[in-house]
Coordinates of C-alpha atoms in Angstrom, one line a residue:
M1 CA 36.5 -24.5 -14.9
D2 CA 40.0 -26.2 -14.5
I3 CA 41.1 -29.5 -15.6
C4 CA 39.8 -31.2 -12.7
D5 CA 36.2 -29.6 -13.1
E6 CA 36.2 -30.4 -16.7
V7 CA 37.1 -34.1 -16.3
V8 CA 34.7 -34.6 -13.4
A9 CA 31.9 -33.1 -15.8
R10 CA 32.9 -35.2 -18.6
E11 CA 32.7 -38.4 -16.3
R12 CA 29.3 -37.6 -15.0
M13 CA 28.1 -36.9 -18.4
L14 CA 29.5 -40.4 -19.8
R15 CA 28.0 -42.1 -16.9
T16 CA 24.5 -40.8 -17.4
G17 CA 24.7 -40.6 -21.4
F18 CA 26.6 -43.8 -22.6
G19 CA 26.0 -46.5 -20.1
A20 CA 27.9 -48.5 -17.5
R21 CA 30.5 -50.0 -19.7
A22 CA 31.5 -46.7 -21.2
A23 CA 31.5 -45.0 -17.8
L24 CA 33.8 -47.7 -16.6
I25 CA 36.3 -47.2 -19.4
A26 CA 36.1 -43.4 -18.9
M27 CA 36.7 -43.5 -15.1
T28 CA 39.7 -45.9 -15.7
A29 CA 41.1 -43.5 -18.4
V30 CA 40.9 -40.6 -16.3
A31 CA 41.7 -42.2 -12.9
S32 CA 45.1 -40.6 -12.7
V33 CA 43.6 -37.1 -13.3
M34 CA 40.8 -37.8 -10.6
A35 CA 43.4 -38.7 -8.2
V36 CA 45.4 -35.7 -8.6
C37 CA 42.4 -33.6 -8.4
G38 CA 41.0 -35.2 -5.3
V39 CA 37.6 -34.8 -6.1
S40 CA 34.2 -36.8 -6.6
P41 CA 32.1 -36.9 -9.8
A42 CA 29.8 -34.0 -10.1
F43 CA 27.4 -32.9 -12.9
A44 CA 28.6 -30.0 -15.1
Q45 CA 27.7 -28.8 -18.6
N46 CA 30.1 -29.6 -21.5
N47 CA 31.9 -26.5 -22.9
S48 CA 32.2 -26.1 -26.4
S49 CA 34.9 -23.6 -26.2
V50 CA 37.2 -26.0 -24.1
L51 CA 39.3 -28.5 -25.7
L52 CA 40.6 -31.5 -23.6
V53 CA 43.8 -33.0 -25.2
A54 CA 45.7 -36.1 -23.9
G55 CA 49.2 -36.6 -25.1
P56 CA 52.1 -38.8 -24.1
R57 CA 54.2 -35.8 -22.6
T58 CA 54.0 -32.2 -21.7
P59 CA 56.6 -29.9 -23.5
E60 CA 59.9 -30.1 -21.9
S61 CA 60.3 -26.2 -21.9
L62 CA 58.3 -23.4 -23.5
D63 CA 61.4 -21.5 -24.4
Q64 CA 61.8 -21.5 -28.3
E65 CA 65.7 -21.8 -27.7
Y66 CA 65.1 -25.3 -26.0
P67 CA 66.1 -28.1 -28.2
P68 CA 63.1 -29.0 -30.5
T69 CA 61.0 -32.0 -29.5
E70 CA 57.7 -33.1 -31.1
A71 CA 55.9 -31.9 -27.7
S72 CA 57.7 -28.4 -27.8
H73 CA 57.1 -28.0 -31.4
E74 CA 53.4 -28.2 -30.7
A75 CA 53.6 -25.7 -27.9
R76 CA 55.6 -23.1 -30.3
R77 CA 53.1 -23.5 -32.9
N78 CA 50.4 -22.1 -30.7
I79 CA 52.3 -19.6 -28.3
Y80 CA 54.7 -18.1 -30.6
E81 CA 53.6 -16.0 -33.7
R82 CA 55.9 -15.9 -36.7
L83 CA 56.7 -13.4 -39.2
L84 CA 55.5 -15.4 -42.3
T85 CA 53.4 -18.5 -42.9
Y86 CA 52.1 -20.8 -45.7
A87 CA 48.8 -20.2 -47.0
P88 CA 46.5 -23.1 -46.4
K89 CA 44.9 -25.3 -49.1
A90 CA 42.5 -28.2 -49.2
G91 CA 44.1 -31.7 -48.6
E92 CA 42.7 -35.2 -48.7
G93 CA 40.0 -36.3 -46.0
G94 CA 38.8 -32.7 -45.2
V95 CA 42.4 -31.9 -43.9
S96 CA 43.8 -28.2 -44.5
V97 CA 47.3 -28.5 -45.4
E98 CA 50.1 -25.9 -46.1
N99 CA 50.6 -24.8 -49.5
F100 CA 54.3 -24.8 -50.0
D101 CA 54.1 -22.7 -53.1
K102 CA 52.3 -19.7 -51.4
L103 CA 53.8 -17.8 -48.7
T104 CA 51.8 -15.1 -46.9
G105 CA 52.2 -12.6 -44.1
A106 CA 51.8 -13.4 -40.4
L107 CA 53.2 -10.7 -38.1
A108 CA 54.7 -9.3 -41.1
E109 CA 51.7 -7.6 -43.3
S110 CA 54.4 -7.4 -46.3
W111 CA 58.0 -8.0 -47.0
Q112 CA 60.4 -7.4 -49.8
T113 CA 63.4 -9.5 -50.8
S114 CA 66.2 -8.2 -52.9
P115 CA 66.6 -9.5 -56.3
D116 CA 69.9 -11.3 -55.6
K117 CA 68.3 -12.7 -52.4
T118 CA 70.9 -11.2 -50.0
S119 CA 68.4 -9.0 -47.7
I120 CA 64.7 -9.2 -46.7
T121 CA 62.8 -6.4 -45.2
F122 CA 59.7 -7.0 -43.1
H123 CA 57.1 -4.5 -42.6
L124 CA 54.8 -5.2 -39.3
R125 CA 51.1 -5.1 -39.1
Q126 CA 49.7 -2.1 -37.3
G127 CA 48.0 -2.8 -33.8
V128 CA 49.1 -6.3 -33.0
K129 CA 48.7 -7.0 -29.5
S130 CA 50.1 -9.8 -27.1
P131 CA 47.6 -11.1 -24.4
V132 CA 49.0 -8.7 -21.9
G133 CA 48.1 -5.7 -24.3
N134 CA 51.6 -4.8 -25.4
T135 CA 51.7 -3.6 -29.2
L136 CA 54.1 -5.3 -31.4
T137 CA 57.0 -3.1 -32.7
A138 CA 60.6 -3.4 -34.5
D139 CA 61.9 -3.5 -31.0
D140 CA 60.3 -6.8 -30.4
L141 CA 61.9 -8.3 -33.4
M142 CA 65.4 -6.8 -32.5
W143 CA 65.3 -8.1 -29.0
T144 CA 64.1 -11.6 -30.1
F145 CA 66.8 -11.6 -32.7
E146 CA 69.5 -10.4 -30.2
R147 CA 68.4 -12.9 -27.6
G148 CA 68.5 -15.9 -29.9
W149 CA 72.1 -14.8 -31.3
N150 CA 73.6 -14.5 -27.9
L151 CA 72.1 -17.7 -26.4
K152 CA 73.5 -19.7 -29.3
A153 CA 71.0 -22.1 -29.8
N154 CA 68.1 -22.6 -32.1
F155 CA 68.0 -19.1 -33.7
H156 CA 71.9 -18.6 -33.9
W157 CA 71.8 -22.1 -35.7
Y158 CA 69.5 -21.2 -38.4
M159 CA 71.1 -17.9 -38.8
T160 CA 74.6 -19.1 -39.0
Q161 CA 74.1 -22.4 -40.6
V162 CA 71.3 -21.8 -43.0
L163 CA 71.6 -18.1 -43.8
K164 CA 75.6 -17.9 -43.1
I165 CA 75.2 -14.8 -41.2
Q166 CA 78.5 -14.0 -39.2
D167 CA 77.9 -10.8 -37.7
F168 CA 74.9 -9.7 -35.7
K169 CA 75.2 -5.9 -36.2
T170 CA 75.8 -6.2 -40.0
A171 CA 72.8 -8.4 -40.4
F172 CA 69.9 -7.2 -38.2
Q173 CA 69.0 -3.5 -38.6
K174 CA 65.9 -1.7 -37.4
I175 CA 64.7 0.8 -40.1
D176 CA 61.7 2.4 -38.2
D177 CA 59.2 1.3 -35.3
R178 CA 57.6 -1.2 -37.7
T179 CA 60.3 -2.2 -40.3
V180 CA 63.3 -4.5 -39.8
K181 CA 65.9 -5.5 -42.5
V182 CA 67.9 -8.7 -42.5
T183 CA 71.1 -8.7 -44.6
L184 CA 73.0 -11.8 -45.7
P185 CA 76.7 -12.2 -46.7
K186 CA 75.5 -14.5 -49.5
P187 CA 72.4 -15.1 -51.4
S188 CA 70.0 -17.8 -49.9
P189 CA 67.2 -19.6 -51.6
L190 CA 65.6 -19.9 -48.2
I191 CA 65.7 -16.2 -47.3
E192 CA 61.9 -15.9 -47.1
R193 CA 61.0 -19.6 -46.2
I194 CA 63.1 -19.8 -43.1
W195 CA 60.9 -17.3 -41.4
V196 CA 57.9 -19.8 -41.4
N197 CA 59.8 -21.9 -38.9
N198 CA 58.4 -22.5 -35.6
D199 CA 61.3 -21.9 -33.7
L200 CA 61.6 -18.4 -35.0
G201 CA 58.5 -16.7 -33.3
I202 CA 58.5 -13.2 -32.1
I203 CA 58.7 -12.6 -28.2
D204 CA 56.7 -9.7 -26.7
A205 CA 59.9 -8.1 -25.5
T206 CA 58.2 -5.7 -23.1
E207 CA 56.6 -8.5 -21.0
A208 CA 59.8 -10.9 -21.2
K209 CA 62.2 -8.1 -20.1
K210 CA 60.4 -7.7 -17.0
H211 CA 61.6 -11.1 -15.9
A212 CA 65.2 -10.6 -16.9
T213 CA 67.7 -10.4 -14.1
S214 CA 71.5 -9.7 -14.0
D215 CA 72.4 -13.2 -14.2
D216 CA 69.7 -13.9 -16.6
P217 CA 69.5 -11.1 -19.0
W218 CA 67.5 -12.9 -21.6
A219 CA 64.8 -14.1 -19.1
S220 CA 65.6 -17.7 -19.9
R221 CA 64.2 -19.1 -16.7
W222 CA 60.9 -17.3 -16.9
L223 CA 60.4 -18.2 -20.5
S224 CA 61.0 -21.9 -19.8
G225 CA 57.7 -22.1 -18.1
H226 CA 55.8 -18.8 -19.3
S227 CA 55.0 -17.5 -22.8
A228 CA 55.1 -14.0 -24.2
S229 CA 54.3 -13.4 -27.9
Y230 CA 51.5 -12.3 -30.3
A231 CA 50.3 -15.8 -30.8
P232 CA 46.6 -16.9 -30.6
Y233 CA 47.3 -18.5 -27.0
Q234 CA 49.3 -18.0 -23.9
V235 CA 50.0 -20.5 -21.3
T236 CA 48.5 -19.8 -18.0
K237 CA 49.6 -23.0 -16.4
Y238 CA 52.7 -24.9 -17.1
A239 CA 53.2 -27.9 -14.9
P240 CA 55.6 -30.4 -16.6
G241 CA 54.7 -34.0 -16.4
Q242 CA 51.1 -33.2 -15.7
E243 CA 49.5 -30.5 -17.8
V244 CA 49.6 -27.2 -19.6
V245 CA 46.7 -24.9 -20.0
Y246 CA 46.4 -22.5 -22.9
E247 CA 44.2 -19.4 -22.8
A248 CA 43.1 -17.6 -26.0
N249 CA 44.7 -14.2 -26.7
K250 CA 41.6 -11.9 -26.9
N251 CA 43.7 -9.5 -28.6
Y252 CA 45.0 -11.8 -31.3
Y253 CA 45.3 -10.1 -34.6
R254 CA 43.2 -12.8 -36.7
G255 CA 40.3 -12.9 -34.2
V256 CA 39.7 -14.7 -31.0
P257 CA 40.0 -18.4 -31.3
K258 CA 36.8 -20.5 -31.4
I259 CA 38.6 -22.8 -28.8
T260 CA 39.2 -20.4 -25.9
R261 CA 40.8 -22.9 -23.6
V262 CA 43.0 -26.0 -24.3
I263 CA 43.8 -28.2 -21.4
F264 CA 46.6 -30.5 -22.3
R265 CA 47.0 -33.6 -19.9
E266 CA 49.9 -36.0 -19.9
M267 CA 48.9 -39.5 -20.3
P268 CA 52.1 -41.4 -20.9
T269 CA 50.1 -44.8 -21.5
S270 CA 48.5 -44.8 -24.8
S271 CA 45.8 -47.2 -23.9
N272 CA 44.5 -44.6 -21.3
R273 CA 44.4 -42.1 -24.0
L274 CA 42.7 -44.4 -26.1
A275 CA 39.9 -45.4 -23.6
A276 CA 39.6 -41.6 -22.4
L277 CA 38.9 -40.7 -26.2
Q278 CA 36.4 -43.7 -26.6
A279 CA 34.4 -42.6 -23.5
G280 CA 34.4 -39.0 -24.3
A281 CA 36.6 -38.0 -21.4
V282 CA 38.9 -36.1 -23.7
D283 CA 38.5 -34.4 -27.2
V284 CA 41.6 -35.3 -28.7
A285 CA 44.2 -38.2 -28.1
E286 CA 47.5 -37.6 -29.5
W287 CA 50.0 -40.2 -30.8
L288 CA 47.9 -43.4 -30.5
P289 CA 49.7 -46.3 -32.0
A290 CA 48.6 -47.7 -35.3
R291 CA 47.2 -50.7 -33.6
E292 CA 45.0 -48.6 -31.4
L293 CA 43.8 -46.5 -34.0
N294 CA 42.8 -49.4 -35.8
T295 CA 40.4 -50.3 -33.2
L296 CA 38.6 -46.9 -33.5
S297 CA 37.1 -47.8 -36.7
S298 CA 34.1 -49.2 -35.1
F299 CA 33.2 -46.2 -33.0
P300 CA 30.8 -43.9 -34.8
N301 CA 31.6 -41.0 -32.3
V302 CA 35.2 -41.0 -33.1
K303 CA 37.3 -39.6 -36.2
V304 CA 40.8 -40.3 -37.1
W305 CA 42.3 -37.6 -39.3
K306 CA 45.2 -39.0 -41.5
V307 CA 48.0 -37.3 -43.1
F308 CA 51.0 -39.0 -44.8
G309 CA 53.3 -36.0 -44.0
N310 CA 57.0 -35.6 -43.8
Y311 CA 58.2 -37.9 -41.0
V312 CA 61.5 -39.8 -41.5
Q313 CA 61.8 -42.4 -38.9
R314 CA 64.9 -44.4 -38.3
V315 CA 67.6 -45.9 -36.2
E316 CA 70.6 -43.8 -35.8
M317 CA 74.0 -45.3 -35.3
N318 CA 77.0 -43.4 -33.7
N319 CA 78.9 -43.5 -36.7
N320 CA 82.1 -42.5 -34.6
T321 CA 81.9 -45.7 -32.5
P322 CA 82.9 -49.1 -33.4
P323 CA 81.5 -51.2 -34.9
F324 CA 79.3 -48.5 -36.5
N325 CA 82.3 -46.5 -37.9
N326 CA 82.4 -49.3 -40.5
E327 CA 80.2 -48.5 -43.6
K328 CA 79.7 -52.3 -44.3
V329 CA 78.2 -52.8 -40.7
R330 CA 75.8 -50.1 -41.2
Q331 CA 74.8 -51.5 -44.7
A332 CA 74.5 -55.0 -43.2
L333 CA 72.0 -53.8 -40.7
N334 CA 69.8 -52.1 -43.3
Y335 CA 69.6 -55.5 -45.3
A336 CA 68.5 -57.2 -42.0
V337 CA 65.2 -55.0 -41.5
P338 CA 61.9 -57.0 -42.4
R339 CA 60.3 -53.7 -43.7
D340 CA 57.1 -55.6 -44.9
E341 CA 56.6 -57.2 -41.4
I342 CA 56.9 -53.8 -39.8
L343 CA 54.4 -52.2 -42.2
K344 CA 51.9 -55.1 -41.5
A345 CA 52.4 -55.8 -37.9
V346 CA 53.0 -52.5 -36.4
F347 CA 51.5 -49.8 -38.8
Y348 CA 48.6 -51.8 -40.3
G349 CA 49.4 -50.3 -43.8
T350 CA 49.2 -46.8 -42.6
A351 CA 53.0 -46.1 -43.3
R352 CA 55.6 -46.4 -46.0
P353 CA 59.1 -47.4 -46.2
T354 CA 61.7 -44.6 -45.8
K355 CA 63.9 -44.8 -48.7
S356 CA 65.9 -41.4 -48.7
P357 CA 67.1 -39.0 -46.0
I358 CA 64.7 -36.4 -47.6
S359 CA 61.0 -36.4 -46.8
E360 CA 59.3 -37.7 -49.9
I361 CA 56.8 -35.1 -50.1
Y362 CA 59.4 -32.3 -50.7
P363 CA 61.0 -31.2 -53.8
A364 CA 64.2 -33.0 -55.1
F365 CA 63.5 -36.3 -53.3
T366 CA 64.6 -39.5 -55.1
D367 CA 64.2 -43.2 -54.1
K368 CA 66.3 -44.5 -56.9
F369 CA 69.4 -45.0 -54.7
F370 CA 67.4 -47.2 -52.0
D371 CA 68.7 -50.9 -52.5
Y372 CA 68.0 -52.3 -48.9
S373 CA 65.6 -55.2 -49.6
Y374 CA 65.3 -57.8 -46.8
N375 CA 68.4 -59.9 -47.4
L376 CA 70.0 -61.8 -44.6
D377 CA 72.5 -63.5 -46.7
K378 CA 73.6 -60.2 -47.9
A379 CA 73.8 -58.7 -44.5
K380 CA 75.9 -61.7 -43.3
A381 CA 78.3 -61.4 -46.1
L382 CA 78.8 -57.6 -45.4
L383 CA 79.5 -58.4 -41.7
K384 CA 82.0 -60.8 -42.7
E385 CA 83.8 -58.3 -45.0
A386 CA 83.9 -55.9 -42.2
G387 CA 85.3 -58.6 -39.8
F388 CA 82.2 -59.3 -37.6
E389 CA 81.4 -62.7 -39.0
K390 CA 80.4 -63.8 -35.4
G391 CA 78.3 -60.6 -35.0
F392 CA 78.7 -58.4 -32.3
K393 CA 76.9 -56.9 -29.2
T394 CA 75.1 -53.5 -28.9
Q395 CA 72.4 -51.5 -27.3
L396 CA 69.3 -50.0 -29.0
G397 CA 67.5 -47.1 -27.0
Y398 CA 63.8 -46.0 -27.1
P399 CA 61.6 -44.1 -24.9
T400 CA 59.5 -45.5 -22.1
G401 CA 55.8 -45.2 -22.9
D402 CA 56.2 -45.5 -26.6
Q403 CA 54.4 -48.6 -27.6
T404 CA 55.2 -48.4 -31.2
A405 CA 58.9 -48.0 -30.5
E406 CA 58.7 -51.1 -28.3
E407 CA 57.1 -53.0 -31.0
L408 CA 59.7 -51.9 -33.5
A409 CA 62.6 -52.7 -30.9
I410 CA 61.2 -56.1 -30.5
I411 CA 60.9 -56.9 -34.2
L412 CA 64.5 -55.3 -34.9
K413 CA 66.3 -57.4 -32.1
T414 CA 64.8 -60.6 -33.4
S415 CA 65.7 -59.9 -37.1
L416 CA 69.2 -58.8 -36.2
S417 CA 69.9 -61.8 -34.0
K418 CA 69.5 -63.7 -37.2
I419 CA 72.8 -62.2 -38.5
G420 CA 74.5 -62.5 -35.1
V421 CA 73.8 -59.1 -33.8
D422 CA 72.9 -59.4 -30.2
V423 CA 70.9 -56.2 -29.3
E424 CA 70.2 -55.1 -25.7
L425 CA 66.8 -53.1 -25.6
Q426 CA 67.4 -50.0 -23.5
K427 CA 64.0 -48.6 -22.7
L428 CA 64.6 -45.1 -21.0
P429 CA 62.7 -41.9 -20.1
A430 CA 62.7 -39.4 -22.9
S431 CA 64.9 -36.9 -21.4
T432 CA 67.5 -39.6 -20.4
L433 CA 67.5 -41.0 -23.9
V434 CA 68.0 -37.5 -25.4
E435 CA 70.9 -36.9 -23.0
R436 CA 72.4 -40.1 -23.8
Y437 CA 72.5 -39.8 -27.7
S438 CA 73.3 -36.3 -27.8
K439 CA 76.3 -36.9 -25.7
G440 CA 77.3 -40.0 -28.0
T441 CA 76.8 -42.5 -25.2
M442 CA 74.1 -44.5 -26.9
P443 CA 75.2 -46.6 -29.8
M444 CA 71.8 -47.1 -31.5
Y445 CA 68.5 -45.3 -30.9
F446 CA 65.3 -44.5 -32.4
F447 CA 64.9 -41.0 -34.0
R448 CA 61.7 -39.9 -35.5
D449 CA 62.0 -36.5 -36.8
M450 CA 60.8 -34.1 -39.5
A451 CA 62.2 -31.0 -41.3
I452 CA 60.0 -28.0 -40.9
V453 CA 61.2 -26.3 -44.1
P454 CA 60.2 -28.1 -47.4
D455 CA 63.5 -28.0 -49.0
A456 CA 66.1 -30.8 -49.5
G457 CA 69.0 -28.5 -48.8
Y458 CA 67.6 -27.5 -45.5
V459 CA 66.8 -31.2 -44.7
A460 CA 70.2 -32.4 -45.6
N461 CA 71.6 -29.6 -43.7
L462 CA 69.5 -30.4 -40.5
W463 CA 70.5 -34.1 -40.5
L464 CA 73.6 -34.6 -42.4
N465 CA 75.8 -31.6 -42.3
S466 CA 78.8 -32.6 -40.0
A467 CA 78.2 -29.0 -38.3
S468 CA 74.6 -29.6 -37.5
L469 CA 73.5 -29.4 -33.9
I470 CA 71.2 -32.4 -34.4
N471 CA 73.5 -34.7 -36.4
Y472 CA 73.6 -37.1 -33.4
S473 CA 74.8 -39.9 -35.7
H474 CA 78.1 -38.0 -36.3
Y475 CA 77.8 -38.8 -39.9
K476 CA 80.7 -36.8 -41.8
N477 CA 81.3 -36.7 -45.4
S478 CA 83.5 -33.9 -47.0
E479 CA 81.5 -34.0 -50.3
V480 CA 78.2 -34.1 -48.7
D481 CA 79.2 -31.1 -46.4
R482 CA 80.2 -29.2 -49.6
L483 CA 77.2 -30.0 -51.6
I484 CA 74.9 -29.0 -48.7
N485 CA 76.8 -25.7 -48.1
D486 CA 76.7 -24.7 -51.8
S487 CA 73.1 -25.4 -52.0
L488 CA 72.3 -23.1 -49.2
S489 CA 74.0 -20.2 -51.1
S490 CA 72.5 -20.9 -54.6
T491 CA 69.5 -19.7 -56.2
D492 CA 69.8 -21.9 -59.1
E493 CA 67.1 -24.6 -58.3
Q494 CA 68.3 -26.9 -61.0
K495 CA 71.7 -26.9 -59.8
R496 CA 70.4 -27.5 -56.3
R497 CA 68.2 -30.5 -57.3
T498 CA 71.3 -32.0 -58.8
Q499 CA 73.4 -31.4 -55.7
M500 CA 70.7 -33.1 -53.5
E501 CA 70.4 -36.0 -55.7
R502 CA 74.2 -36.5 -55.4
V503 CA 73.7 -36.2 -51.5
Q504 CA 71.1 -38.8 -51.3
Q505 CA 73.1 -41.1 -53.5
L506 CA 76.2 -41.0 -51.2
V507 CA 74.1 -41.1 -48.0
M508 CA 72.1 -44.2 -49.1
Q509 CA 75.2 -45.8 -49.9
Q510 CA 77.1 -45.0 -46.7
A511 CA 74.0 -45.7 -44.6
P512 CA 74.5 -43.5 -41.4
W513 CA 71.1 -44.7 -40.4
I514 CA 68.9 -47.8 -40.5
F515 CA 66.2 -46.4 -42.7
L516 CA 62.6 -47.7 -41.5
I517 CA 59.4 -45.9 -42.3
N518 CA 57.4 -42.7 -42.7
P519 CA 54.5 -43.4 -40.0
G520 CA 52.5 -40.5 -41.2
Y521 CA 50.7 -38.5 -38.7
Q522 CA 47.2 -39.5 -37.5
L523 CA 45.3 -37.7 -35.0
A524 CA 42.2 -39.3 -33.0
T525 CA 39.3 -36.9 -32.1
R526 CA 35.7 -37.1 -31.0
S527 CA 33.6 -36.8 -34.2
N528 CA 32.3 -33.4 -33.0
I529 CA 35.8 -31.9 -33.5
K530 CA 36.3 -30.0 -36.7
G531 CA 39.2 -27.8 -38.3
Y532 CA 42.1 -30.3 -37.9
S533 CA 44.9 -28.6 -40.0
W534 CA 48.4 -30.2 -40.9
N535 CA 51.8 -28.4 -41.0
T536 CA 55.3 -29.5 -41.4
T537 CA 56.0 -29.5 -37.8
N538 CA 53.0 -32.1 -37.1
G539 CA 52.0 -30.2 -34.3
N540 CA 48.3 -29.3 -33.6
T541 CA 47.2 -25.8 -34.4
W542 CA 44.5 -25.1 -31.8
Y543 CA 43.6 -22.0 -33.5
D544 CA 42.1 -23.9 -36.3
F545 CA 39.9 -26.3 -34.2
S546 CA 36.3 -25.9 -33.3
K547 CA 33.9 -28.0 -31.4
N548 CA 30.3 -28.6 -32.4

């Protein structure tokens, strides 16, 4: 049964089981799907092993070397298996969460770390197989590592910027068919935790190499639209902008998933996702705005799972471009943010203000340097000191189809106009927006991100180190860079906390971003969906889901 069959079945079931009004909502919500499928409603039994998911966008690429996005993180969570993981623990509201204090093996059955934390040796599980039946060996690790190193993208950044590796041959060594050793030039407090990262999955090298060519030796073209790993799912259909179909890996070492097929359908408009969920046309609706989530409280057949999580949502400013190369201008904009209004009008009390560049659920977080209350007089005075007494014009970019970002943009435009800042709102396709701010041509833009590794040094390195690939704000402070780099090679945790406190002090003072909120993560599902689990990527782990 494909997406068309499944949606048709749901629509007919709703029409016969929920009445005319629900059927009308359902038919509206899935109209785009029905149009693509070109079919008429037909009765079919609902399948408890199939999960229908509606999300704002499909992943831009399936290759784990593609720049991380929310959509691609979720795909990687399900189609790439990692060496290590965090053990689960019970969280609030029946949600399973990651226990940051307890690492456990995934593809690596066991591992040893040298006392000085300069090397880690992985011992692979026996008999682990990919969906096509290939057995995991040390050669898969070595090929994955070599590929990532040579492509100079995500893997290379983690190895060079976080673990400080400089030479591939010195660092990575195959000991035998089930053992690989990684050696670092300096100690690293993250030598174990880094391998939990979604971007560091292990590829089925035997399968991937079948699709390599002389001009594409690392099979990048094929891996952009296909999966090859030892994960619980493989992608059997990848249609960007439309849908992704995940099929269970029947060879998965932890057992076959209860959900054997996940059909992810792109529905850019949140109201369509909401209506489809209310009517039962889909099982899961991702990224519904708080306003719409609030309406679901009266629907008995719907459940909203809530986790405060690790997001830091902000407006990033290009610190290289006038007037944002002036610290006082950046401070002024922070004083002009009506955070209380945003929390009430946009997030219905489900969010909290962001008071540090470090996620507040992570160790070493402090909010004692946050001093940006809503103070228009203070904002105007700072602009005057900066030489912009009459204000200035600028642009603020946000993605199309993101209702929350649009509401935030309107509030910020209105508030900033009160201090003389004329903001032109730029609503752009997500890919266009990313291209513009990554090239430094968008002066201000919304940026919602999370740091996967729960460590303040890692977080600061990711967003604030001037050498970082995703420091799109171009913030640069030599002391901050030094403190971050020192923290990545120190195993003295008290010293690292002190260093990260100083980093937070400097960053809050220099205000490279407009600090907004942590929106948390909320997932809306039908009430018969069980097993939602939260991880630091905020991407759903389909293996944990089941359907009654």
